[in-house]
CSV table of C-alpha atoms and ligand atoms in Angstrom, one decimal:
chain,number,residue,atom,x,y,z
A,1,UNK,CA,-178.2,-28.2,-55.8
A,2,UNK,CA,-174.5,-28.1,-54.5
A,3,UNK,CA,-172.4,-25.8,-56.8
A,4,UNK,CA,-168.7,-25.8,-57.7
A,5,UNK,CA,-166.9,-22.7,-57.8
A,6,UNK,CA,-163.7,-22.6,-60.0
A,7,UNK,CA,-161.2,-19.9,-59.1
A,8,UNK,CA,-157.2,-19.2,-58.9
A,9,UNK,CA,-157.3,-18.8,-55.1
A,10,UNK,CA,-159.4,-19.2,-52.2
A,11,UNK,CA,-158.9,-17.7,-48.6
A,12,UNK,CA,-160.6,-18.9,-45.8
A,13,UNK,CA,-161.6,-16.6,-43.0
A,14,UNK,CA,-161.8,-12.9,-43.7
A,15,UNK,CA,-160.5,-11.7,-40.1
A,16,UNK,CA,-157.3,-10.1,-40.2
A,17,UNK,CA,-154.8,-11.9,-42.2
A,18,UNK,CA,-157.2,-13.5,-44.7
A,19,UNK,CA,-158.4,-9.7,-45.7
A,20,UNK,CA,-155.0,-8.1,-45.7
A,21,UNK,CA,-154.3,-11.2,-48.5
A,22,UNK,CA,-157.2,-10.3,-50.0
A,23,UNK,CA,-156.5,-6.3,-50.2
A,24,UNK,CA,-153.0,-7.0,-51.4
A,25,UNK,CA,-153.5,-9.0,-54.3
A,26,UNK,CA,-156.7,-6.6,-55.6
A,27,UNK,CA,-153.9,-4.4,-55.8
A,28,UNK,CA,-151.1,-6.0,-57.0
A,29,UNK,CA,-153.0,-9.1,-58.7
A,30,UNK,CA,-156.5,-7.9,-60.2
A,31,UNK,CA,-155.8,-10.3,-62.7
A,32,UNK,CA,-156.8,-12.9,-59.8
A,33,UNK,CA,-159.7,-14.6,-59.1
A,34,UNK,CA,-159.8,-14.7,-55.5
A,35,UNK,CA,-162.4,-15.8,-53.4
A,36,UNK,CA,-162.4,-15.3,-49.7
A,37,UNK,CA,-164.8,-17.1,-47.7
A,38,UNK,CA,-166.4,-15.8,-43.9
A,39,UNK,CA,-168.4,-17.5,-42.0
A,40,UNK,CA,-169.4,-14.2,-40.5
A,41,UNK,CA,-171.8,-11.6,-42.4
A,42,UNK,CA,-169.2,-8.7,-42.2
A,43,UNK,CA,-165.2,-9.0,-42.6
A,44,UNK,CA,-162.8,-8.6,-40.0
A,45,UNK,CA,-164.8,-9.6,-36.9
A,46,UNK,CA,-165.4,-6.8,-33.9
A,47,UNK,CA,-162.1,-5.2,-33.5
A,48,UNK,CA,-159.8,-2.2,-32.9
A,49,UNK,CA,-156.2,-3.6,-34.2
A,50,UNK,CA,-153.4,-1.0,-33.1
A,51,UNK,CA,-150.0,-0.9,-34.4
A,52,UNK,CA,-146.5,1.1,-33.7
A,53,UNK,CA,-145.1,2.7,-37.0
A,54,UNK,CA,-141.6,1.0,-36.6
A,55,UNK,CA,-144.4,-2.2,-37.1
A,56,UNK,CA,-144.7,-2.1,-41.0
A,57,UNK,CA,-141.7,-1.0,-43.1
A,58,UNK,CA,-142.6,1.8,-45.4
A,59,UNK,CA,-142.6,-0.5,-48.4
A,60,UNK,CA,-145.6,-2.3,-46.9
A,61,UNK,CA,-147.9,0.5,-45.7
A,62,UNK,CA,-149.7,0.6,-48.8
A,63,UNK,CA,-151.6,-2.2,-47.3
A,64,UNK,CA,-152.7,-0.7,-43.7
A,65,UNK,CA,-152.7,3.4,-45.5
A,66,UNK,CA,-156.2,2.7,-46.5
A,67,UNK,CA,-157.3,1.3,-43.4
A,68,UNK,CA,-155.8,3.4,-40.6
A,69,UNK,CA,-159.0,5.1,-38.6
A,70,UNK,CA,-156.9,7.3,-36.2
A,71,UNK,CA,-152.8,8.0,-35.9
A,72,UNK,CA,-151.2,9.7,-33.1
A,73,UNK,CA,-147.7,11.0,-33.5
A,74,UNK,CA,-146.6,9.9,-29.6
A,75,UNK,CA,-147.9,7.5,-26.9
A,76,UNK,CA,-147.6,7.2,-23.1
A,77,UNK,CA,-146.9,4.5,-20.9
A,78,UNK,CA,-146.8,5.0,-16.9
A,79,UNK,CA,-145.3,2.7,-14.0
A,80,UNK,CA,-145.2,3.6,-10.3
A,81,UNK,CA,-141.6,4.4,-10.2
A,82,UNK,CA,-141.5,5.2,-14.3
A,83,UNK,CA,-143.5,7.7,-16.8
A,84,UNK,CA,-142.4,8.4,-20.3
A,85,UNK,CA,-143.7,9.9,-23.7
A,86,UNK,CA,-142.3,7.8,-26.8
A,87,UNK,CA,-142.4,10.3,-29.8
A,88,UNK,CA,-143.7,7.2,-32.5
A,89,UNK,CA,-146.6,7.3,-34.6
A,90,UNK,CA,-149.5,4.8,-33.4
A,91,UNK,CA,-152.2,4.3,-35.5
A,92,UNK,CA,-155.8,2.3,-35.3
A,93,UNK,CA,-158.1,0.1,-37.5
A,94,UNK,CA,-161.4,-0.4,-37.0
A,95,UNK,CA,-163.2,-4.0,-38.4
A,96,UNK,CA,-166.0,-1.3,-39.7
A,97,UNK,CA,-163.7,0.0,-41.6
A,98,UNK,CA,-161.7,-3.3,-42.9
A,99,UNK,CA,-164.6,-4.7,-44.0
A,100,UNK,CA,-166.0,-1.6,-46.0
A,101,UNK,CA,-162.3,-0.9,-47.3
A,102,UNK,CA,-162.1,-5.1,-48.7
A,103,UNK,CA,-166.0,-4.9,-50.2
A,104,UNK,CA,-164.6,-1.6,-52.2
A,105,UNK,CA,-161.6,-2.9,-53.4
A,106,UNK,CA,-163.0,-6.6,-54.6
A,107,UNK,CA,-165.0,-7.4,-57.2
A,108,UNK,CA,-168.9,-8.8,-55.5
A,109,UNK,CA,-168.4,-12.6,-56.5
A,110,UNK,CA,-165.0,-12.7,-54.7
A,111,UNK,CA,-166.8,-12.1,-51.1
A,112,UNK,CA,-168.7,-15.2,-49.9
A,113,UNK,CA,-169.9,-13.8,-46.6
A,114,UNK,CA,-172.3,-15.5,-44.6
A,115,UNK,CA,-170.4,-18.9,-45.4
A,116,UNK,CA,-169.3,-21.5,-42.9
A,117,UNK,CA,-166.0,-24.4,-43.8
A,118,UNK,CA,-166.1,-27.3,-43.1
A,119,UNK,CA,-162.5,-28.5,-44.6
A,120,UNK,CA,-159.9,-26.9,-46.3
A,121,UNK,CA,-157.7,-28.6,-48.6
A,122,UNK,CA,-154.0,-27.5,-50.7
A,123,UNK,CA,-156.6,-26.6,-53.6
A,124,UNK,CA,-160.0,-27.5,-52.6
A,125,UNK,CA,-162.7,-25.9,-49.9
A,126,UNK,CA,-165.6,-27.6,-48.7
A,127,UNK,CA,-168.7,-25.2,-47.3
A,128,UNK,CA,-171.1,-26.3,-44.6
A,129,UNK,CA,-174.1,-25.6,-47.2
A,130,UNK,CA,-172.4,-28.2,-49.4
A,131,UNK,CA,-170.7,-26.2,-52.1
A,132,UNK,CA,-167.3,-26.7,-53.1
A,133,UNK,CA,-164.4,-24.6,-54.3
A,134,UNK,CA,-161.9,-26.0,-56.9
A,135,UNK,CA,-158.9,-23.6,-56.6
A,136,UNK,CA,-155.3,-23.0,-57.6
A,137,UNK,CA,-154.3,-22.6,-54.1
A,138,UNK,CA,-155.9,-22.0,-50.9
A,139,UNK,CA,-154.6,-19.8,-47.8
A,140,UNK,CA,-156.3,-20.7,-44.4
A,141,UNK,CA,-156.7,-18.1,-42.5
A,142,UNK,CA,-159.5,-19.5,-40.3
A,143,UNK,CA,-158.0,-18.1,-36.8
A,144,UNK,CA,-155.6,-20.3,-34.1
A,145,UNK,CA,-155.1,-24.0,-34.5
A,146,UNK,CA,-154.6,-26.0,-31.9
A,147,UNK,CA,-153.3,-23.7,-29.3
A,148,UNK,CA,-152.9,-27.1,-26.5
A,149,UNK,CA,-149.5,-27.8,-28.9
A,150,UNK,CA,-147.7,-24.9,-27.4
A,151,UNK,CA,-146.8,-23.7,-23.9
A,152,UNK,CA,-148.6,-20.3,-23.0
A,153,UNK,CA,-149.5,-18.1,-20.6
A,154,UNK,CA,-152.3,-15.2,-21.7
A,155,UNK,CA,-152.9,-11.6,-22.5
A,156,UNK,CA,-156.6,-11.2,-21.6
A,157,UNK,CA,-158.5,-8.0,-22.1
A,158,UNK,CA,-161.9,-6.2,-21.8
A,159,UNK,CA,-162.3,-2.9,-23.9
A,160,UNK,CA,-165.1,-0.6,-23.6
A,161,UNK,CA,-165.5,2.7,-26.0
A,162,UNK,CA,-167.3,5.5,-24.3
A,163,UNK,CA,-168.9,8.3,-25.6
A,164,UNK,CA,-168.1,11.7,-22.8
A,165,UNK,CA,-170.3,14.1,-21.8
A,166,UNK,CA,-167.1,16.7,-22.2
A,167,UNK,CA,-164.1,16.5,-23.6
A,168,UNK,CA,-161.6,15.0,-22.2
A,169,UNK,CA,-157.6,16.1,-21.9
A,170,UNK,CA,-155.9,13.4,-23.2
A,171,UNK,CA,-153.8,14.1,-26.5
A,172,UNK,CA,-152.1,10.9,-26.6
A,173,UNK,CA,-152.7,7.2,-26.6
A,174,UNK,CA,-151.5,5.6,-23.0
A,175,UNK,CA,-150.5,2.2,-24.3
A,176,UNK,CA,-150.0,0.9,-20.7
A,177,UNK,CA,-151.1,2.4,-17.5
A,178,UNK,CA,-149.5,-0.1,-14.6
A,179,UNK,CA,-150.1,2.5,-11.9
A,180,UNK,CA,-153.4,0.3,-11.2
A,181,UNK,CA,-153.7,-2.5,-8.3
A,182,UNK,CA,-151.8,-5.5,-9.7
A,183,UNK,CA,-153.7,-8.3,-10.1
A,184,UNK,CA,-154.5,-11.8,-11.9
A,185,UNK,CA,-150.5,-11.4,-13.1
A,186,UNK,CA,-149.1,-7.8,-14.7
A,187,UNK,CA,-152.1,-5.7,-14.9
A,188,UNK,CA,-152.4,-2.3,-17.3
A,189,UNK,CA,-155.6,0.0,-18.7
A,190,UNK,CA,-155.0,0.8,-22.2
A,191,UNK,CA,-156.6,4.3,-23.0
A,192,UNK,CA,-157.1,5.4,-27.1
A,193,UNK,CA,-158.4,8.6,-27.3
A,194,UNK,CA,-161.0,8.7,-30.6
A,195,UNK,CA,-161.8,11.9,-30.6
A,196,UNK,CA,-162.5,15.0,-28.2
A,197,UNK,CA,-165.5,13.2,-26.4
A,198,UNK,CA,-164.9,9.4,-27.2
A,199,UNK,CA,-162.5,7.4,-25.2
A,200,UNK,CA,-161.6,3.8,-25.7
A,201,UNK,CA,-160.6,2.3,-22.5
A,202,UNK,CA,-159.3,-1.6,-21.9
A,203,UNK,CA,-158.8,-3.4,-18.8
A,204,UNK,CA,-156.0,-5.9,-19.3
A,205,UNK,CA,-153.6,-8.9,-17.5
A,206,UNK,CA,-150.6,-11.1,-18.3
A,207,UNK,CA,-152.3,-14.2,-16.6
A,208,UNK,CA,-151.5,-17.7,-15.7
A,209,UNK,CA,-155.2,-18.2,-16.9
A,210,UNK,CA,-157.2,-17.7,-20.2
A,211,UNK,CA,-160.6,-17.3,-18.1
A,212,UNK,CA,-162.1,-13.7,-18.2
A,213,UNK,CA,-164.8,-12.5,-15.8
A,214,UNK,CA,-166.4,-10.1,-17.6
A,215,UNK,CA,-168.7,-8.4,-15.5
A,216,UNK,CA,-165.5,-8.1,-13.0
A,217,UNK,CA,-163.4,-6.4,-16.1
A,218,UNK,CA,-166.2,-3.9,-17.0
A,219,UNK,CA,-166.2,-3.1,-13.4
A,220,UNK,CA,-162.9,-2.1,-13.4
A,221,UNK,CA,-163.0,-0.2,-16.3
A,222,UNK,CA,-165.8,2.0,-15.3
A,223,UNK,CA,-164.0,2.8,-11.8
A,224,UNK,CA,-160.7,3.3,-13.9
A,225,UNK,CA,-162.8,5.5,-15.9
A,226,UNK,CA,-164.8,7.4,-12.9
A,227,UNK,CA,-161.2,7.5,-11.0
A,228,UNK,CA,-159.9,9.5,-14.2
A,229,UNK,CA,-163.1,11.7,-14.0
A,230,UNK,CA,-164.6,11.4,-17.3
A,231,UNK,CA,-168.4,11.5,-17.4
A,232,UNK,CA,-169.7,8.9,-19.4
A,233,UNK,CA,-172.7,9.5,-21.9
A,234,UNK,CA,-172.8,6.2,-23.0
A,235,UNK,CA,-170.7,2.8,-23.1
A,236,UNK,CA,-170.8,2.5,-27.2
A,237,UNK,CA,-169.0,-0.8,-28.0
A,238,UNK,CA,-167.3,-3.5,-26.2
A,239,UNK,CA,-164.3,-6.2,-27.4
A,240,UNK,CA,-162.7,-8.9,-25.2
A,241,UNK,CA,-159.3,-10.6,-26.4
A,242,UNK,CA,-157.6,-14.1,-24.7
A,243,UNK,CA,-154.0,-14.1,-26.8
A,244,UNK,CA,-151.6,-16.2,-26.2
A,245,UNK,CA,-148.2,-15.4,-24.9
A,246,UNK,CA,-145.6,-17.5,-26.2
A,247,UNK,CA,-143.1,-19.5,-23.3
A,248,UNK,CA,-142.5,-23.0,-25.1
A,249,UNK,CA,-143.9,-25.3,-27.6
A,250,UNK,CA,-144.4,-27.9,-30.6
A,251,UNK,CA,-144.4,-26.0,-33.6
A,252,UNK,CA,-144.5,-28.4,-35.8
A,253,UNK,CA,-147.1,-29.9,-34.4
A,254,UNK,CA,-148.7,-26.9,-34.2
A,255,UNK,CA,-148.5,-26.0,-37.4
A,256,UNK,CA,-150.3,-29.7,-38.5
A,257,UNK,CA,-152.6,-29.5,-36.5
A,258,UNK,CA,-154.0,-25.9,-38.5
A,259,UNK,CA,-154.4,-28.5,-41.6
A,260,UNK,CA,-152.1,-31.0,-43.4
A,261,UNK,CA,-150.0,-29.2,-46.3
A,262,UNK,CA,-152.4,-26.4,-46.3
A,263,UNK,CA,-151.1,-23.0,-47.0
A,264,UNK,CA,-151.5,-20.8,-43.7
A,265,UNK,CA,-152.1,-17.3,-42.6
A,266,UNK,CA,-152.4,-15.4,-39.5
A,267,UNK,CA,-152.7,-16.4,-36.1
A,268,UNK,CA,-153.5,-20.5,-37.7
A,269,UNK,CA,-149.5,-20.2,-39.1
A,270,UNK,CA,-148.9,-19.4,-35.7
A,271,UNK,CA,-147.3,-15.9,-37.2
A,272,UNK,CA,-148.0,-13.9,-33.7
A,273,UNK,CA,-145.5,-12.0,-31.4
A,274,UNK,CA,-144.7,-14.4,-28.4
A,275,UNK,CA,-144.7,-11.2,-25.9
A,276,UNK,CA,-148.0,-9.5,-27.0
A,277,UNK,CA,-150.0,-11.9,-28.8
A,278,UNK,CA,-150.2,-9.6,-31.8
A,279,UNK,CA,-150.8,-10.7,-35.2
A,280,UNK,CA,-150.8,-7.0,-37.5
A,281,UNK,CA,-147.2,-6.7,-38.1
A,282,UNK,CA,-146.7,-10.8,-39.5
A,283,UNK,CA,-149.9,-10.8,-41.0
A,284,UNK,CA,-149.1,-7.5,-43.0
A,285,UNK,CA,-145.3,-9.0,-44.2
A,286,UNK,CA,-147.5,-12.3,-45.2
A,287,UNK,CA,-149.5,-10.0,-47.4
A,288,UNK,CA,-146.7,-8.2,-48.9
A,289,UNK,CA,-145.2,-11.3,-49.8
A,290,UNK,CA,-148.0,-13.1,-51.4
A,291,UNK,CA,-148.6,-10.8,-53.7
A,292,UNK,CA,-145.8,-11.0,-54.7
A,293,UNK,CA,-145.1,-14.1,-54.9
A,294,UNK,CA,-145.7,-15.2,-58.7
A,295,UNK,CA,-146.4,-19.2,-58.2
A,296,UNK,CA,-149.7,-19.3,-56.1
A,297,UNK,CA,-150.0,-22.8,-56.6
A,298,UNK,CA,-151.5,-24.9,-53.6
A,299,UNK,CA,-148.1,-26.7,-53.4
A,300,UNK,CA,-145.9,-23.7,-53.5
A,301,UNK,CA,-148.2,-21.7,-51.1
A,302,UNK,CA,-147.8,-23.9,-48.5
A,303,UNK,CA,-144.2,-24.5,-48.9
A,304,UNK,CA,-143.8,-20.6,-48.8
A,305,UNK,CA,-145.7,-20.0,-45.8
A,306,UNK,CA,-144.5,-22.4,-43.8
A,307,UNK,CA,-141.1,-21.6,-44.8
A,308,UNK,CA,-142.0,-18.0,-42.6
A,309,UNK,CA,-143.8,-19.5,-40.1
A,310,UNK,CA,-141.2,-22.3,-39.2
A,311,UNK,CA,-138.3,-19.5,-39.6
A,312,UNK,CA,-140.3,-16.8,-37.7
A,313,UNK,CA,-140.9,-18.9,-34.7
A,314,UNK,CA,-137.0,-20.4,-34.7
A,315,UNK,CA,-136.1,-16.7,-35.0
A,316,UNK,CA,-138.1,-15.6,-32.0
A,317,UNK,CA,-136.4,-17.9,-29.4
A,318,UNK,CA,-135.6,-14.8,-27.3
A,319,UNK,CA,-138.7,-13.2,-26.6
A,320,UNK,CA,-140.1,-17.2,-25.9
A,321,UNK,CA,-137.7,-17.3,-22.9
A,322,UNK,CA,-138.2,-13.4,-21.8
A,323,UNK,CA,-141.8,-14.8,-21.3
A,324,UNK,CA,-140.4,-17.5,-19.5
A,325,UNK,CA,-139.1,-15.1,-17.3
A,326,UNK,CA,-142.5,-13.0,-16.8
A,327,UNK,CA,-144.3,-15.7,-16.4
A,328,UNK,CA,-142.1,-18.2,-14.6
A,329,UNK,CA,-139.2,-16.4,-12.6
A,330,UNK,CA,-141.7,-13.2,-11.4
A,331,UNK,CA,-144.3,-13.5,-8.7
A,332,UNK,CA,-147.5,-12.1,-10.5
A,333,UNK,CA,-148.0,-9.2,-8.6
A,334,UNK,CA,-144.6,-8.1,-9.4
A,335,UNK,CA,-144.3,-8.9,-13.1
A,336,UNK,CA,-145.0,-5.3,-13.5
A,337,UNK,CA,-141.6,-4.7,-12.8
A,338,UNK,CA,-140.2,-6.5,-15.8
A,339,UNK,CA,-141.8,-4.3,-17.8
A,340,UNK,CA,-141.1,-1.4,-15.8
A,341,UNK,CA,-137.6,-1.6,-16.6
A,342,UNK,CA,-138.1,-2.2,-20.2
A,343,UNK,CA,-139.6,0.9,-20.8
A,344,UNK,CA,-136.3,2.4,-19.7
A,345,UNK,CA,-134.7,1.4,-22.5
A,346,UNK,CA,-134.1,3.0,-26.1
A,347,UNK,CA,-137.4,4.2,-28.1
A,348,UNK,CA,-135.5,2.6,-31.3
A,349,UNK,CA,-135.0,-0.7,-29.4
A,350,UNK,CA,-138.9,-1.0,-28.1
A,351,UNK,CA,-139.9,-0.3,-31.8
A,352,UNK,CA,-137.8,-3.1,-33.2
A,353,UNK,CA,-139.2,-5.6,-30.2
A,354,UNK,CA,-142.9,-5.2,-30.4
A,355,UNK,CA,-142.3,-5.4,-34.8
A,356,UNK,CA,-140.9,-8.8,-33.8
A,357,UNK,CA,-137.6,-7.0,-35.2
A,358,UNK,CA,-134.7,-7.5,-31.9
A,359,UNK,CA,-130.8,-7.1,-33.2
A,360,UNK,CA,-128.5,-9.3,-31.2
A,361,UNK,CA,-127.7,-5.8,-29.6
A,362,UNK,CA,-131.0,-5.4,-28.5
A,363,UNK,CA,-131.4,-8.7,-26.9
A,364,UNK,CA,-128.2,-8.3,-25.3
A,365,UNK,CA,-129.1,-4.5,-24.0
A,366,UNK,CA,-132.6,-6.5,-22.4
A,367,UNK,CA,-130.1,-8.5,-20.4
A,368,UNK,CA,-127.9,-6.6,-19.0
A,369,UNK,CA,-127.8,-4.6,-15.7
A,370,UNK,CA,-129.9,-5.4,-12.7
A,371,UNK,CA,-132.3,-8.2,-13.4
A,372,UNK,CA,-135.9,-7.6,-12.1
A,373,UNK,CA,-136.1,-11.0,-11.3
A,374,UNK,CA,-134.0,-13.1,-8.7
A,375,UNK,CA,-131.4,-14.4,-11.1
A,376,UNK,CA,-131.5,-17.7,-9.9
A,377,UNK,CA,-135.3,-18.0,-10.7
A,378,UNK,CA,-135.0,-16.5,-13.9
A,379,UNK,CA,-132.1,-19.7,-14.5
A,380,UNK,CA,-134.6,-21.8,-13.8
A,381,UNK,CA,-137.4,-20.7,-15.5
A,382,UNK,CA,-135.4,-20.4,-18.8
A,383,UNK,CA,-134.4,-24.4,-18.0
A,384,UNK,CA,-138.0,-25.4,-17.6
A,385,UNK,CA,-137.1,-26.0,-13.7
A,386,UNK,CA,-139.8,-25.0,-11.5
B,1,FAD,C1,-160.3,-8.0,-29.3
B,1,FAD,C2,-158.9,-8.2,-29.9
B,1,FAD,C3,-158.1,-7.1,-30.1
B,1,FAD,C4,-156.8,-7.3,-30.7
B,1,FAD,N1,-156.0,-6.2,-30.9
B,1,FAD,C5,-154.8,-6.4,-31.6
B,1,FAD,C6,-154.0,-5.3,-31.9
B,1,FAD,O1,-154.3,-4.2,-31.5
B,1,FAD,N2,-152.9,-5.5,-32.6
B,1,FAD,C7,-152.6,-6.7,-33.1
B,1,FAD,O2,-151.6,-6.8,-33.8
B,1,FAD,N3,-153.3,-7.8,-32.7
B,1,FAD,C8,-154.4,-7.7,-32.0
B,1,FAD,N4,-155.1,-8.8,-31.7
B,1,FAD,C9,-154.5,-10.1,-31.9
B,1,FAD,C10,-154.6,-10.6,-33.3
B,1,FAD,O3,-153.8,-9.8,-34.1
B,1,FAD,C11,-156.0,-10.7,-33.8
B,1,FAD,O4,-156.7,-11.7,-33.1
B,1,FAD,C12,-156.2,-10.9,-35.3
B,1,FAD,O5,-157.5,-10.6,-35.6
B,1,FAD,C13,-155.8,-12.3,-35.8
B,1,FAD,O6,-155.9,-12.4,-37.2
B,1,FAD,P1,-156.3,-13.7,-37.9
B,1,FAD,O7,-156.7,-13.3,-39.3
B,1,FAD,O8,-155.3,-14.7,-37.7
B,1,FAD,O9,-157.6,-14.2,-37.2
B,1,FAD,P2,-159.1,-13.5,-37.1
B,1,FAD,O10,-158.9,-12.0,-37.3
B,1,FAD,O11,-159.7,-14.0,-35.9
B,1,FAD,O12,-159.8,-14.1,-38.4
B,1,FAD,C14,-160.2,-15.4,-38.5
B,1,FAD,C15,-161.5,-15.4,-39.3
B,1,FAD,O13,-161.9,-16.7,-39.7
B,1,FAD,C16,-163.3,-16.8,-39.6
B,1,FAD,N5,-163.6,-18.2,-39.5
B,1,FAD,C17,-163.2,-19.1,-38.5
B,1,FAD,N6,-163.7,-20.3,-38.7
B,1,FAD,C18,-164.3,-20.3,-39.9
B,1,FAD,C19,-165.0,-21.2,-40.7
B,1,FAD,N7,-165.1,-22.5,-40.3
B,1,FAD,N8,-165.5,-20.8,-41.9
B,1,FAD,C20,-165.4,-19.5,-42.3
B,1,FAD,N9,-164.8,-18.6,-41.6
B,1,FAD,C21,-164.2,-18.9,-40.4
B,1,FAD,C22,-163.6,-16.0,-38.4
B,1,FAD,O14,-165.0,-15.7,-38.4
B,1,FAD,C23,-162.7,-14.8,-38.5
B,1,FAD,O15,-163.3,-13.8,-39.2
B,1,FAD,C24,-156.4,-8.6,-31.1
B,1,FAD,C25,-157.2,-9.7,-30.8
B,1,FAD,C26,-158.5,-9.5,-30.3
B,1,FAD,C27,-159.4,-10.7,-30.0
């Protein structure tokens, strides 16, 4: 027999956003009763999310504290022409450990795991096994909406973790290695070191394309891996990614399209970083401010988050046309270049872009000096001319 479930607020999908909700207001809001529903039988899908420090102000990281699986106080990026150490903490969370971090901190009836939607409404959710939830409010947080309303190019990626026979020598996370063949677009491995003998190792490309070849991709990270002379033991765990990069698009009717009037969360209120495709640093202000937020109504939940979506994405304008520019003005095979020369810049100033965070100084510092692009290209590109 169909049931109804009668709560204060529901959350659908448990993947990133919709858990960092749910941790929040377990803090800040045990009065609650929160329900978050998965379609999955574990929280948090199969993941490693990485952040910068400068991504979460200190008020916030109460949220990610408990969560964090490794830190490292510094990270590396290399170029052909360009190497550099940024001293800035980088830290790591595991979906293992999300989903056991959410189960301890909710009460058992709040997870409903195991539980496709079919519809989501301001203050009703309707499950594939024909129950029903009557709430206050409800937050989608179900993943992208329809990403066809927006103009993008991708960040794809193959990752595989690999246990060593020895220990290896690196101390530091190297957040982009582009001293690889360039190819498919701007190409970069992305090493996290785990621990003495365990590497994590990703293969990844700004491309014109969303299509992945993944036997091609694990290819390539084995030889990256053989060409850095680690001996493997065993290839542990494996995540691919397709983001999108941000160059154009319908918000609005992006933003529909997620739901009418529905509250949203995540990558489905389009709350990503146009350059990276990175969701951690939005979805962990949207969790701040929910539970804070003292009218959780469905009404006022949606009005509030699409308030920050619709303000967010105006507000991000800039990094929209620097992809533009990446993707548009560059040949592919020299895009590294672009990216090359960002790296030159101020520490402070590349931990305020990736948070999402740019001053008018910063955006102005990005555009001055040599371009790395033929000028007239770039004009172009920005102008939607091909
Ligand atoms: C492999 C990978 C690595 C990434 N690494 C980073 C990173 O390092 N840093 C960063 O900031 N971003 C990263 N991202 C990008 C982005 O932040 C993540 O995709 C992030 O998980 C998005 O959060 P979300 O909550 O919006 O969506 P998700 O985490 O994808 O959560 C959506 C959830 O909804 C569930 N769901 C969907 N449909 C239904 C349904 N009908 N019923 C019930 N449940 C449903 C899904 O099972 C899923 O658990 C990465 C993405 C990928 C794919």
């Amino acid at each position: 027999m169909p049931s109804t479930i009668n709560c204060d607020l529901a959350i659908v999908g448990g993947g990133l956003a919709g858990s960092l909700i749910a941790l929040a207001l377990a803090k800040k809001r045990p009065d609650l009763d929160v329900r978050i529903v998965e379609s999955a039988r574990a929280l948090g899908g199969n993941h490693i999310w990485s952040f910068f420090a400068a991504d979460v102000a200190a008020e916030d990281r109460w949220i990610v504290a408990p969560l964090i699986s490794y830190g490292w106080t510094a990270y590396d990026i290399a170029f052909p022409a360009h190497a550099r150490t940024f001293r800035m903490g980088y830290y790591s969370i595991e979906s293992e450990r999300l989903d056991t971090v959410v189960r301890g901190a909710l009460p058992e009836r709040a997870l409903l795991l195991g539980r496709k939607v079919l519809a989501a409404g301001p203050r009703a959710v309707v499950l594939a096994d024909g129950d029903r939830i009557e709430a206050k409010g409800v937050i989608d947080a179900r993943g992208p909406g329809d990403l066809g309303c927006l103009e993008l190019g991708w960040q794809k990626f193959l990752g595989v973790e690999f246990r060593l026979d020895e220990p290896h020598d690196d101390p530091r996370p190297m957040v982009m290695d582009a001293t690889v063949p360039q190819l498919d677009g701007y190409r970069f491995v992305y090493c996290l070191p785990l621990a003495a003998t365990r590497m994590f190792v990703e293969d990844t490309y700004y491309s014109d394309t969303p299509v992945i070849d993944a036997d091609l991709l694990r290819g390539r990270v084995h030889d990256y891996v053989a060409a850095r002379g680690w001996q493997v033991e065993q290839a542990a765990r494996e995540e691919t990614g397709v983001l999108p990069v941000a160059l154009d698009g319908d918000f609005a009717a992006y933003w529909q399209s997620g739901g009418n009037k529905v509250a949203k969360a995540g990558m489905r209120a389009g709350l990503f970083h146009p350059t990276t495709g990175y969701s951690l640093p939005d979805a962990v202000r949207m969790a701040a401010l929910i539970a804070g937020t003292s009218d959780l109504s469905g009404a006022a939940l949606h009005d509030l988050t699409w308030r920050v979506a619709s303000r967010t994405w105006r507000g991000r304008g800039f990094y929209r046309m620097l992809d533009k520019m990446l993707f548009r003005a560059a040949e592919p095979e020299e895009r590294y270049r672009v990216l090359e020369r960002f790296y030159r810049l101020n520490p402070r100033l590349i931990g305020r872009f990736y948070a999402g965070q740019s001053t008018m100084f910063d955006k102005l510092r990005v555009l001055t000096g040599k371009p790395p692009v033929p000028i007239g290209r770039a004009i172009r590109a920005i102008r939607g001319q091909s």
